[in-house]
PDB file of C-alpha atoms and ligand atoms in Angstrom:
ATOM      1  CA  MET A   1      -0.131   0.066  -0.242  1.00 63.00           C
ATOM      2  CA  THR A   2       2.010   3.364  -1.232  1.00 60.00           C
ATOM      3  CA  ALA A   3       1.392   6.322   0.985  1.00 66.00           C
ATOM      4  CA  HIS A   4       0.945   9.091  -1.596  1.00 76.00           C
ATOM      5  CA  SER A   5      -2.550   9.950  -2.316  1.00 80.00           C
ATOM      6  CA  SER A   6      -4.260  12.017   0.420  1.00 88.00           C
ATOM      7  CA  PRO A   7      -7.394  11.526   1.672  1.00 89.00           C
ATOM      8  CA  ASP A   8      -8.984  14.638   0.112  1.00 89.00           C
ATOM      9  CA  ASP A   9      -7.649  13.366  -3.204  1.00 87.00           C
ATOM     10  CA  ALA A  10     -10.170  10.746  -2.986  1.00 88.00           C
ATOM     11  CA  LEU A  11     -13.205  12.662  -2.002  1.00 89.00           C
ATOM     12  CA  SER A  12     -12.164  15.761  -4.212  1.00 89.00           C
ATOM     13  CA  ARG A  13     -12.247  13.602  -7.884  1.00 88.00           C
ATOM     14  CA  HIS A  14     -14.424  13.782 -10.508  1.00 86.00           C
ATOM     15  CA  THR A  15     -14.353  10.888 -12.390  1.00 87.00           C
ATOM     16  CA  ASP A  16     -16.140  10.711 -15.508  1.00 86.00           C
ATOM     17  CA  TYR A  17     -18.020   6.919 -16.639  1.00 85.00           C
ATOM     18  CA  GLY A  18     -17.895   5.241 -19.401  1.00 76.00           C
ATOM     19  CA  GLN A  19     -19.219   5.916 -22.772  1.00 66.00           C
ATOM     20  CA  LEU A  20     -21.711   2.777 -23.004  1.00 73.00           C
ATOM     21  CA  ALA A  21     -24.695   2.605 -23.752  1.00 80.00           C
ATOM     22  CA  LEU A  22     -27.352   0.621 -22.331  1.00 90.00           C
ATOM     23  CA  GLU A  23     -29.811   0.658 -23.932  1.00 88.00           C
ATOM     24  CA  GLU A  24     -33.407  -0.872 -23.113  1.00 85.00           C
ATOM     25  CA  GLY A  25     -33.770  -3.291 -26.187  1.00 86.00           C
ATOM     26  CA  ALA A  26     -30.334  -4.590 -25.727  1.00 88.00           C
ATOM     27  CA  LEU A  27     -31.336  -6.564 -21.756  1.00 93.00           C
ATOM     28  CA  LEU A  28     -32.873 -10.059 -21.853  1.00 96.00           C
ATOM     29  CA  PRO A  29     -36.595  -9.837 -20.729  1.00 96.00           C
ATOM     30  CA  ASP A  30     -35.403 -11.766 -17.228  1.00 97.00           C
ATOM     31  CA  PRO A  31     -33.662  -9.215 -15.115  1.00 97.00           C
ATOM     32  CA  ILE A  32     -31.935 -12.666 -13.332  1.00 97.00           C
ATOM     33  CA  GLU A  33     -30.534 -14.199 -16.861  1.00 97.00           C
ATOM     34  CA  GLN A  34     -29.409 -10.737 -17.422  1.00 97.00           C
ATOM     35  CA  PHE A  35     -27.775 -10.420 -14.283  1.00 98.00           C
ATOM     36  CA  ARG A  36     -25.546 -13.183 -14.496  1.00 97.00           C
ATOM     37  CA  VAL A  37     -24.359 -11.923 -17.873  1.00 96.00           C
ATOM     38  CA  TRP A  38     -23.759  -8.938 -15.857  1.00 97.00           C
ATOM     39  CA  LEU A  39     -22.038 -11.207 -13.494  1.00 97.00           C
ATOM     40  CA  GLY A  40     -19.793 -13.026 -15.962  1.00 97.00           C
ATOM     41  CA  GLU A  41     -18.908  -9.926 -17.523  1.00 96.00           C
ATOM     42  CA  ALA A  42     -17.447  -8.683 -14.625  1.00 97.00           C
ATOM     43  CA  ASP A  43     -16.066 -11.972 -13.553  1.00 97.00           C
ATOM     44  CA  SER A  44     -13.976 -12.016 -17.164  1.00 96.00           C
ATOM     45  CA  GLU A  45     -13.051  -8.232 -16.457  1.00 95.00           C
ATOM     46  CA  GLY A  46     -11.380  -9.270 -13.731  1.00 96.00           C
ATOM     47  CA  ILE A  47     -13.341  -7.226 -10.721  1.00 97.00           C
ATOM     48  CA  TYR A  48     -12.229  -8.562  -7.892  1.00 97.00           C
ATOM     49  CA  GLU A  49     -14.686 -10.759  -5.609  1.00 98.00           C
ATOM     50  CA  PRO A  50     -17.483 -10.636  -8.636  1.00 98.00           C
ATOM     51  CA  ASN A  51     -20.117 -11.713  -6.563  1.00 98.00           C
ATOM     52  CA  ALA A  52     -19.925  -9.710  -2.977  1.00 98.00           C
ATOM     53  CA  MET A  53     -22.705  -8.379  -2.822  1.00 98.00           C
ATOM     54  CA  VAL A  54     -23.961  -5.291   0.254  1.00 98.00           C
ATOM     55  CA  LEU A  55     -26.729  -6.432   1.791  1.00 99.00           C
ATOM     56  CA  SER A  56     -28.519  -4.141   3.830  1.00 99.00           C
ATOM     57  CA  THR A  57     -31.461  -5.260   6.345  1.00 98.00           C
ATOM     58  CA  ILE A  58     -33.681  -3.718   9.138  1.00 98.00           C
ATOM     59  CA  GLY A  59     -33.146  -3.906  12.510  1.00 96.00           C
ATOM     60  CA  VAL A  60     -35.310  -5.416  15.442  1.00 91.00           C
ATOM     61  CA  ASN A  61     -36.337  -1.616  16.339  1.00 94.00           C
ATOM     62  CA  GLY A  62     -36.312  -0.631  12.938  1.00 95.00           C
ATOM     63  CA  THR A  63     -32.607   0.525  12.115  1.00 96.00           C
ATOM     64  CA  PRO A  64     -31.061   0.238   9.078  1.00 98.00           C
ATOM     65  CA  SER A  65     -27.404  -1.687   8.455  1.00 98.00           C
ATOM     66  CA  SER A  66     -25.427  -2.895   6.315  1.00 98.00           C
ATOM     67  CA  ARG A  67     -22.563  -5.825   5.268  1.00 98.00           C
ATOM     68  CA  THR A  68     -21.199  -7.606   2.557  1.00 98.00           C
ATOM     69  CA  VAL A  69     -21.951 -10.934   1.538  1.00 98.00           C
ATOM     70  CA  LEU A  70     -21.147 -13.798  -1.104  1.00 98.00           C
ATOM     71  CA  LEU A  71     -23.870 -14.323  -3.238  1.00 98.00           C
ATOM     72  CA  ARG A  72     -23.523 -18.305  -3.845  1.00 98.00           C
ATOM     73  CA  GLY A  73     -26.656 -18.944  -6.057  1.00 97.00           C
ATOM     74  CA  ILE A  74     -28.517 -18.052  -8.781  1.00 96.00           C
ATOM     75  CA  SER A  75     -32.156 -19.140  -9.688  1.00 92.00           C
ATOM     76  CA  ASP A  76     -35.027 -18.382 -10.043  1.00 89.00           C
ATOM     77  CA  HIS A  77     -36.287 -18.308  -6.886  1.00 93.00           C
ATOM     78  CA  GLY A  78     -33.876 -15.131  -6.641  1.00 97.00           C
ATOM     79  CA  PHE A  79     -30.178 -14.216  -5.114  1.00 98.00           C
ATOM     80  CA  ALA A  80     -28.690 -16.986  -2.288  1.00 98.00           C
ATOM     81  CA  PHE A  81     -26.288 -15.892   0.412  1.00 98.00           C
ATOM     82  CA  TYR A  82     -25.132 -18.128   3.568  1.00 98.00           C
ATOM     83  CA  THR A  83     -24.626 -17.051   7.111  1.00 98.00           C
ATOM     84  CA  ASP A  84     -25.386 -17.343  10.829  1.00 98.00           C
ATOM     85  CA  TYR A  85     -29.105 -17.102  11.267  1.00 98.00           C
ATOM     86  CA  THR A  86     -28.335 -16.347  15.081  1.00 98.00           C
ATOM     87  CA  SER A  87     -26.043 -12.992  13.221  1.00 98.00           C
ATOM     88  CA  ARG A  88     -27.693  -9.595  13.487  1.00 98.00           C
ATOM     89  CA  LYS A  89     -28.564 -10.067   9.784  1.00 98.00           C
ATOM     90  CA  GLY A  90     -30.288 -13.447  10.862  1.00 98.00           C
ATOM     91  CA  GLN A  91     -32.290 -11.470  13.553  1.00 98.00           C
ATOM     92  CA  ALA A  92     -32.477  -8.932  11.284  1.00 98.00           C
ATOM     93  CA  LEU A  93     -34.273 -10.659   8.913  1.00 98.00           C
ATOM     94  CA  ASP A  94     -36.629 -12.616  11.148  1.00 97.00           C
ATOM     95  CA  ALA A  95     -38.264  -9.408  11.877  1.00 97.00           C
ATOM     96  CA  HIS A  96     -38.757  -8.020   8.755  1.00 98.00           C
ATOM     97  CA  PRO A  97     -37.937  -9.988   5.660  1.00 98.00           C
ATOM     98  CA  HIS A  98     -37.066  -7.005   3.547  1.00 98.00           C
ATOM     99  CA  VAL A  99     -33.826  -5.782   1.904  1.00 98.00           C
ATOM    100  CA  SER A 100     -31.788  -4.694  -0.586  1.00 98.00           C
ATOM    101  CA  LEU A 101     -28.450  -6.139  -2.428  1.00 99.00           C
ATOM    102  CA  VAL A 102     -25.483  -3.321  -4.397  1.00 98.00           C
ATOM    103  CA  PHE A 103     -23.075  -4.719  -6.311  1.00 98.00           C
ATOM    104  CA  PRO A 104     -21.528  -2.006  -6.527  1.00 98.00           C
ATOM    105  CA  TRP A 105     -19.178  -2.990 -10.055  1.00 97.00           C
ATOM    106  CA  TYR A 106     -16.750   0.530  -9.531  1.00 96.00           C
ATOM    107  CA  PRO A 107     -14.114  -0.435 -12.199  1.00 95.00           C
ATOM    108  CA  LEU A 108     -16.981  -1.353 -15.028  1.00 95.00           C
ATOM    109  CA  HIS A 109     -19.375   1.700 -13.763  1.00 95.00           C
ATOM    110  CA  ARG A 110     -22.006  -0.404 -13.172  1.00 96.00           C
ATOM    111  CA  GLN A 111     -23.660  -1.416 -10.248  1.00 97.00           C
ATOM    112  CA  VAL A 112     -27.168  -3.440 -10.081  1.00 98.00           C
ATOM    113  CA  LEU A 113     -29.271  -2.778  -7.507  1.00 98.00           C
ATOM    114  CA  VAL A 114     -32.090  -5.522  -6.056  1.00 98.00           C
ATOM    115  CA  THR A 115     -34.967  -4.922  -3.704  1.00 98.00           C
ATOM    116  CA  GLY A 116     -36.909  -8.754  -2.554  1.00 98.00           C
ATOM    117  CA  VAL A 117     -38.113 -10.002   0.769  1.00 98.00           C
ATOM    118  CA  ALA A 118     -35.005 -12.757   1.853  1.00 98.00           C
ATOM    119  CA  GLU A 119     -35.886 -16.378   2.785  1.00 98.00           C
ATOM    120  CA  LYS A 120     -34.327 -19.246   4.003  1.00 98.00           C
ATOM    121  CA  VAL A 121     -33.673 -21.956   1.686  1.00 98.00           C
ATOM    122  CA  SER A 122     -34.254 -25.639   1.712  1.00 97.00           C
ATOM    123  CA  VAL A 123     -32.249 -27.235   4.852  1.00 98.00           C
ATOM    124  CA  ASN A 124     -30.796 -29.280   1.859  1.00 98.00           C
ATOM    125  CA  ASP A 125     -29.637 -26.475   0.476  1.00 97.00           C
ATOM    126  CA  SER A 126     -27.841 -25.096   3.116  1.00 98.00           C
ATOM    127  CA  ASP A 127     -25.818 -29.060   3.522  1.00 98.00           C
ATOM    128  CA  ASP A 128     -25.111 -29.079   0.179  1.00 98.00           C
ATOM    129  CA  TYR A 129     -23.174 -25.831   0.817  1.00 98.00           C
ATOM    130  CA  PHE A 130     -22.073 -26.154   3.738  1.00 98.00           C
ATOM    131  CA  ALA A 131     -20.951 -29.303   2.546  1.00 98.00           C
ATOM    132  CA  SER A 132     -18.719 -27.806   0.120  1.00 97.00           C
ATOM    133  CA  ARG A 133     -17.121 -25.421   1.978  1.00 98.00           C
ATOM    134  CA  PRO A 134     -13.697 -25.838   3.725  1.00 98.00           C
ATOM    135  CA  ARG A 135     -12.841 -26.869   6.488  1.00 98.00           C
ATOM    136  CA  GLY A 136     -11.779 -24.932   7.637  1.00 98.00           C
ATOM    137  CA  SER A 137     -14.492 -22.478   7.321  1.00 98.00           C
ATOM    138  CA  GLN A 138     -16.695 -24.895   9.125  1.00 98.00           C
ATOM    139  CA  ILE A 139     -14.742 -25.404  11.805  1.00 98.00           C
ATOM    140  CA  GLY A 140     -15.468 -21.633  11.855  1.00 98.00           C
ATOM    141  CA  ALA A 141     -19.065 -21.534  11.559  1.00 98.00           C
ATOM    142  CA  TRP A 142     -19.214 -23.872  15.025  1.00 98.00           C
ATOM    143  CA  ALA A 143     -17.128 -21.749  16.727  1.00 98.00           C
ATOM    144  CA  SER A 144     -17.769 -18.187  15.851  1.00 98.00           C
ATOM    145  CA  ASP A 145     -21.846 -16.623  17.393  1.00 98.00           C
ATOM    146  CA  GLN A 146     -21.621 -14.610  14.401  1.00 98.00           C
ATOM    147  CA  SER A 147     -22.494 -10.217  15.898  1.00 98.00           C
ATOM    148  CA  GLN A 148     -21.800 -11.498  19.262  1.00 98.00           C
ATOM    149  CA  PRO A 149     -19.129  -9.503  21.062  1.00 98.00           C
ATOM    150  CA  ILE A 150     -16.431 -11.482  22.048  1.00 98.00           C
ATOM    151  CA  ALA A 151     -13.741 -10.766  25.035  1.00 98.00           C
ATOM    152  CA  SER A 152     -10.487 -10.840  23.279  1.00 98.00           C
ATOM    153  CA  ARG A 153      -8.794 -12.630  19.595  1.00 98.00           C
ATOM    154  CA  ASN A 154      -7.197 -15.557  22.240  1.00 98.00           C
ATOM    155  CA  ASP A 155     -10.774 -16.115  23.426  1.00 98.00           C
ATOM    156  CA  LEU A 156     -11.742 -17.094  20.238  1.00 98.00           C
ATOM    157  CA  GLU A 157      -9.010 -19.056  19.309  1.00 98.00           C
ATOM    158  CA  ALA A 158      -9.577 -21.397  22.430  1.00 98.00           C
ATOM    159  CA  LYS A 159     -13.125 -21.668  20.244  1.00 98.00           C
ATOM    160  CA  VAL A 160     -11.927 -22.531  17.610  1.00 98.00           C
ATOM    161  CA  GLN A 161      -9.918 -25.265  18.980  1.00 98.00           C
ATOM    162  CA  ALA A 162     -12.321 -26.969  21.155  1.00 98.00           C
ATOM    163  CA  VAL A 163     -14.058 -27.670  18.070  1.00 98.00           C
ATOM    164  CA  GLU A 164     -11.610 -28.621  16.128  1.00 98.00           C
ATOM    165  CA  LYS A 165     -10.679 -31.629  18.881  1.00 98.00           C
ATOM    166  CA  ARG A 166     -14.957 -32.348  19.194  1.00 98.00           C
ATOM    167  CA  PHE A 167     -14.514 -33.276  15.211  1.00 98.00           C
ATOM    168  CA  LYS A 168     -11.093 -34.467  15.363  1.00 97.00           C
ATOM    169  CA  ASP A 169     -12.223 -37.662  14.640  1.00 97.00           C
ATOM    170  CA  VAL A 170     -15.366 -36.600  11.920  1.00 97.00           C
ATOM    171  CA  ASP A 171     -14.885 -36.255   8.268  1.00 96.00           C
ATOM    172  CA  ALA A 172     -17.370 -34.429   7.604  1.00 97.00           C
ATOM    173  CA  VAL A 173     -18.062 -31.758   9.341  1.00 98.00           C
ATOM    174  CA  PRO A 174     -21.873 -31.687  10.122  1.00 98.00           C
ATOM    175  CA  ARG A 175     -23.663 -27.974   9.630  1.00 98.00           C
ATOM    176  CA  PRO A 176     -24.796 -26.646  12.506  1.00 98.00           C
ATOM    177  CA  ASP A 177     -28.246 -25.505  12.695  1.00 98.00           C
ATOM    178  CA  LYS A 178     -27.895 -22.228  13.124  1.00 98.00           C
ATOM    179  CA  TRP A 179     -26.097 -21.690   9.837  1.00 98.00           C
ATOM    180  CA  GLY A 180     -27.583 -21.240   6.259  1.00 98.00           C
ATOM    181  CA  GLY A 181     -28.896 -19.616   3.690  1.00 98.00           C
ATOM    182  CA  PHE A 182     -30.948 -17.157   2.785  1.00 98.00           C
ATOM    183  CA  VAL A 183     -32.444 -16.683  -0.793  1.00 98.00           C
ATOM    184  CA  VAL A 184     -33.682 -13.177  -1.415  1.00 98.00           C
ATOM    185  CA  LYS A 185     -36.806 -13.412  -4.103  1.00 98.00           C
ATOM    186  CA  PRO A 186     -36.269  -9.890  -6.032  1.00 98.00           C
ATOM    187  CA  GLU A 187     -38.711  -7.417  -6.580  1.00 98.00           C
ATOM    188  CA  THR A 188     -37.300  -4.774  -8.284  1.00 98.00           C
ATOM    189  CA  VAL A 189     -33.395  -4.967 -10.215  1.00 98.00           C
ATOM    190  CA  GLU A 190     -31.609  -2.150 -11.528  1.00 98.00           C
ATOM    191  CA  PHE A 191     -28.791  -1.941 -13.991  1.00 98.00           C
ATOM    192  CA  TRP A 192     -27.465   1.146 -13.645  1.00 97.00           C
ATOM    193  CA  ALA A 193     -24.591   1.709 -16.180  1.00 95.00           C
ATOM    194  CA  GLY A 194     -22.286   5.355 -15.621  1.00 94.00           C
ATOM    195  CA  ARG A 195     -22.210   8.057 -18.676  1.00 92.00           C
ATOM    196  CA  ARG A 196     -20.779  11.305 -19.170  1.00 90.00           C
ATOM    197  CA  SER A 197     -21.448  13.770 -17.217  1.00 90.00           C
ATOM    198  CA  ARG A 198     -23.182  11.978 -15.031  1.00 91.00           C
ATOM    199  CA  LEU A 199     -26.253  11.391 -17.760  1.00 91.00           C
ATOM    200  CA  HIS A 200     -26.521   7.949 -16.245  1.00 93.00           C
ATOM    201  CA  ASP A 201     -28.230   4.589 -17.941  1.00 95.00           C
ATOM    202  CA  ARG A 202     -30.627   2.857 -15.672  1.00 97.00           C
ATOM    203  CA  ILE A 203     -32.868   0.634 -16.367  1.00 97.00           C
ATOM    204  CA  HIS A 204     -35.049  -0.532 -14.020  1.00 98.00           C
ATOM    205  CA  PHE A 205     -37.272  -4.008 -13.740  1.00 98.00           C
ATOM    206  CA  TYR A 206     -40.046  -4.269 -11.611  1.00 98.00           C
ATOM    207  CA  ARG A 207     -42.602  -7.685 -11.051  1.00 97.00           C
ATOM    208  CA  THR A 208     -46.378  -6.827 -12.151  1.00 96.00           C
ATOM    209  CA  ALA A 209     -48.695  -9.535 -12.638  1.00 96.00           C
ATOM    210  CA  ASP A 210     -48.075  -9.510 -16.338  1.00 95.00           C
ATOM    211  CA  GLY A 211     -44.261 -10.457 -15.171  1.00 96.00           C
ATOM    212  CA  TRP A 212     -41.465  -8.372 -15.430  1.00 97.00           C
ATOM    213  CA  GLN A 213     -41.766  -5.219 -16.563  1.00 97.00           C
ATOM    214  CA  THR A 214     -39.252  -2.391 -16.844  1.00 97.00           C
ATOM    215  CA  LYS A 215     -38.936   2.190 -17.394  1.00 97.00           C
ATOM    216  CA  ARG A 216     -36.115   3.622 -17.584  1.00 97.00           C
ATOM    217  CA  LEU A 217     -35.738   6.278 -14.525  1.00 98.00           C
ATOM    218  CA  GLN A 218     -33.062   9.897 -14.515  1.00 97.00           C
ATOM    219  CA  PRO A 219     -29.710   9.755 -13.225  1.00 97.00           C
TER     220      PRO A 219
HETATM  221  C1  LIG B   1     -15.995  -9.483   0.696  1.00 77.89           C
HETATM  222  C2  LIG B   1     -16.421 -10.344   2.519  1.00 77.89           C
HETATM  223  C3  LIG B   1     -17.522 -11.520   2.005  1.00 77.89           C
HETATM  224  C4  LIG B   1     -18.257 -11.322   2.699  1.00 77.89           C
HETATM  225  N1  LIG B   1     -18.753 -12.282   3.150  1.00 77.89           N
HETATM  226  C5  LIG B   1     -20.311 -12.499   4.220  1.00 77.89           C
HETATM  227  C6  LIG B   1     -20.937 -13.679   3.453  1.00 77.89           C
HETATM  228  O1  LIG B   1     -21.216 -14.525   2.047  1.00 77.89           O
HETATM  229  N2  LIG B   1     -21.632 -14.228   4.882  1.00 77.89           N
HETATM  230  C7  LIG B   1     -21.340 -13.803   6.373  1.00 77.89           C
HETATM  231  O2  LIG B   1     -22.054 -13.899   7.191  1.00 77.89           O
HETATM  232  N3  LIG B   1     -20.487 -12.744   5.923  1.00 77.89           N
HETATM  233  C8  LIG B   1     -20.037 -12.228   5.122  1.00 77.89           C
HETATM  234  N4  LIG B   1     -18.826 -10.888   5.333  1.00 77.89           N
HETATM  235  C9  LIG B   1     -19.192 -10.518   6.532  1.00 77.89           C
HETATM  236  C10 LIG B   1     -20.253  -9.936   7.200  1.00 77.89           C
HETATM  237  O3  LIG B   1     -19.913  -8.391   6.216  1.00 77.89           O
HETATM  238  C11 LIG B   1     -20.385  -9.095   8.082  1.00 77.89           C
HETATM  239  O4  LIG B   1     -19.479  -8.992   8.897  1.00 77.89           O
HETATM  240  C12 LIG B   1     -20.927 -10.370   9.027  1.00 77.89           C
HETATM  241  O5  LIG B   1     -21.564 -11.350   8.406  1.00 77.89           O
HETATM  242  C13 LIG B   1     -21.480  -9.894  10.197  1.00 77.89           C
HETATM  243  O6  LIG B   1     -22.711  -8.941  10.064  1.00 77.89           O
HETATM  244  P1  LIG B   1     -24.369  -8.613  11.224  1.00 77.89           P
HETATM  245  O7  LIG B   1     -23.345  -8.711  12.092  1.00 77.89           O
HETATM  246  O8  LIG B   1     -24.263  -7.567  10.109  1.00 77.89           O
HETATM  247  O9  LIG B   1     -24.823 -10.080  10.779  1.00 77.89           O
HETATM  248  C14 LIG B   1     -18.270 -10.525   4.537  1.00 77.89           C
HETATM  249  C15 LIG B   1     -17.725  -9.790   4.699  1.00 77.89           C
HETATM  250  C16 LIG B   1     -16.387  -9.600   2.963  1.00 77.89           C
HETATM  251  C17 LIG B   1     -15.842  -7.883   3.081  1.00 77.89           C
END
């Protein structure tokens, strides 16, 4: 990491965004299919963690909170991610299932915004995904009571060691009940492409009884 740039430089820069037009006719009629295309492009363009998304939830007391999670599945049901159900976000989703997702692909001058409703994925899906994780992550899921305070890093390492000991003779670490997936069923999906002079393109998909419709939004 170099130390040549000041925070003020970062605050005052005015990057003019790309010239790639986003035309309604060039988008697939199903936003989930269109999302797959853009995710593939983000990956082939070398975006770091292209499946990282900012998930915003409404807390038990109505306070919003946001954090990054990794998209692990896309299907007709929606956008799936995995987490600890007892975490802050897990508790928030129990109280208020409405969420928003942001895929911030800044180097491509693109973002995708999703709003929708989250529900737990099936136990089978959670089992399958948990089984595909590296053993260290499986142990970590048991050891960490995500979002709860802990006195020190040493205390956390001690919890990890206790879990490792517990499963030392077990080949396949089982999934803890408290850990699993959510799938966000989209209600709106907006494709945003940066254009010159902040005159960006925004194509907003929304669900109707007749299927997906689109409208163009002003930048
Ligand atoms: C790139 C990145 C990917 C992450 N992926 C996940 C994830 O898939 N699941 C998860 O529970 N936390 C993930 N995290 C950690 C979360 O951002 C967050 O710290 C954690 O889930 C606790 O959030 P909460 O206290 O709001 O529930 C990720 C963080 C980063 C920076």
